[in-house]
Each structure stands twice: as C-alpha cells, then as structure tokens.
C-alpha positions in Angstrom: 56.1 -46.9 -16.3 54.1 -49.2 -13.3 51.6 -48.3 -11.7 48.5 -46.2 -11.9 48.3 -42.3 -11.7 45.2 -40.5 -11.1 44.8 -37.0 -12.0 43.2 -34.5 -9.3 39.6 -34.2 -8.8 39.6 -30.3 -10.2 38.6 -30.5 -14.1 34.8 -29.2 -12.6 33.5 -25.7 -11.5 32.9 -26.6 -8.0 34.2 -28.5 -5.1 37.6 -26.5 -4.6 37.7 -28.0 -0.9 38.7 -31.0 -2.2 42.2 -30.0 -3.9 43.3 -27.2 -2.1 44.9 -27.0 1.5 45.7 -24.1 3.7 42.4 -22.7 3.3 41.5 -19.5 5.3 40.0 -15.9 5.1 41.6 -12.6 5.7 38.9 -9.4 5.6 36.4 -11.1 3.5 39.2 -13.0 0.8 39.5 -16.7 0.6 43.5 -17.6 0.3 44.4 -21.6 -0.3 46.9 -23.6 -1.6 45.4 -25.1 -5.0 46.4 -28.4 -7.0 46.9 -28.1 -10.4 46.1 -30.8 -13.0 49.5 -31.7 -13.3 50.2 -32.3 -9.5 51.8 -29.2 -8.4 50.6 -26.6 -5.6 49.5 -22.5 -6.2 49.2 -20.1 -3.8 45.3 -18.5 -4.9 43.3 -15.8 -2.9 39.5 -14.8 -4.4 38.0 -12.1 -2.6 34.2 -13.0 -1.3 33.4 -9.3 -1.0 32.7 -9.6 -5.2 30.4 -12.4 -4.3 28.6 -12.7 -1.3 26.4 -10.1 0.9 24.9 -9.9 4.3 21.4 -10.0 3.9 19.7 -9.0 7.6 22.4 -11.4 9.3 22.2 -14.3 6.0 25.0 -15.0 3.9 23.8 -15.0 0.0 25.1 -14.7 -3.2 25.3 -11.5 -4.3 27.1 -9.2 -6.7 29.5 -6.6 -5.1 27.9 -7.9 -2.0 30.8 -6.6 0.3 29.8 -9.4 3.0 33.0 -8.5 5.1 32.1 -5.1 6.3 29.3 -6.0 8.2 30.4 -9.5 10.1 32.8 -10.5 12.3 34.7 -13.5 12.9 34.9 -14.7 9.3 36.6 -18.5 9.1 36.6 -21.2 6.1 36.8 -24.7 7.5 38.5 -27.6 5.6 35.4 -28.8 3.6 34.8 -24.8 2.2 31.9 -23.9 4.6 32.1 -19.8 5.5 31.1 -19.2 8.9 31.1 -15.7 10.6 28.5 -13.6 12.7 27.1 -11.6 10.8 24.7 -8.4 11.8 21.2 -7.7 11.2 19.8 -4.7 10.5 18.7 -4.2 14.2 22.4 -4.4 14.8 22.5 -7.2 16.7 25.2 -10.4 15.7 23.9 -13.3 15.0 25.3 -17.0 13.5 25.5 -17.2 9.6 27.0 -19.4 7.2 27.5 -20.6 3.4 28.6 -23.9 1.8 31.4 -22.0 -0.3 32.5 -25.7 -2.3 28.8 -25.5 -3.8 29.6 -21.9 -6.0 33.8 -22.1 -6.0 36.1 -24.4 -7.9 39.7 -25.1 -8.6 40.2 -25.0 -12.4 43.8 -26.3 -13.0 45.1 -24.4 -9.6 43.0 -21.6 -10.1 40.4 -20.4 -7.6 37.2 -19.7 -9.7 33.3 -18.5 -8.5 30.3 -19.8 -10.5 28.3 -16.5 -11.4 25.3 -16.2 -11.2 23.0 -16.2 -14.1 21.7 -13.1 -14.7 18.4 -12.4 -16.5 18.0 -11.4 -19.9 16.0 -7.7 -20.3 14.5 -6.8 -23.2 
C-alpha cells in the first residue's frame, strides 16, 4: 500500500477540540462528534455539571459543581473554550469562561475529563 497514513492526534488526555466536530452544549452537557483511532466518528455527550461550578460569576473546576443552574447562555466554540454568563452572588450576570481542551480529551472516540487530584487525609 502507497502512501503515508497518520493516525489522529487523540492517544493523550487533553486537547479533544482537535478530533471532534459538531461540538455544542445543551443545559450544561458537552455533545461532539469524536474520531477514533481507527478513523471513524462517535457521537459523545459529557455532562460539565460533574465538573465545573460557578464560583461568584467564575467558571472552576469543581466536583458536582452543577455550573448550569446558575448561568445563562452556555456555548463551546470550535477550539473547546466554554463561554456563558454566569451570576454572582449579588445576582447580577456577568462574562465567564473556561479553556475546556486543557481538562477534556478524546481517548479512542471517547469524551474523557481529567480529574482532579485529590488530597490524601490521613
């Protein structure tokens, strides 16, 4: 067989904007259209809510975080940034947004969050 083939950019943990397409959000869950390693598409959705919170109108990582309920206008772009407005605790709406390709990957056509690292207690 001629020719080169090269395999998707998706073996890592993050950067799933990079092989997936039809990216949007619905109430707080991301749904795209992921590459697998052996060239075919899968439909994927990985709800944010598990992930991300509203912090005083800031987006952060955040267990059970349930981001969603308090902001409005919630869109993923092409390149996996979220942007919404979300609401302080004065109520008031303001800007707020978070680089979604650093913390979520496509691993073989599956959507997949980086968790974060908990502390040990003991």
């Amino acid at each position: 067989m001629g020719g080169s083939h090269s395999q998707p950019q998706n073996s890592t943990m993050c950067g799933f904007a990079d092989s997936s397409s039809n990216v949007s959000c619905n109430n707080g869950t991301l749904h795209a259209v992921c590459r697998k390693l052996n060239g075919t598409n899968c439909e994927q959705i990985l709800d944010l809510n598990k992930y991300i919170g509203n912090e005083d109108g800031n987006l952060i990582r955040k267990h059970d975080g349930d981001f969603a309920r308090s902001c409005q206008n919630i869109k993923i772009d092409s390149a996996g940034l979220l942007t919404c407005m979300a609401k302080k605790k004065d109520g008031t709406l303001v800007p707020a947004e978070l680089k979604l390709n650093d913390y979520i990957g496509n691993v073989d056509g599956q959507l997949k969050y980086e968790e974060i690292q908990r502390p040990v207690v003991g």
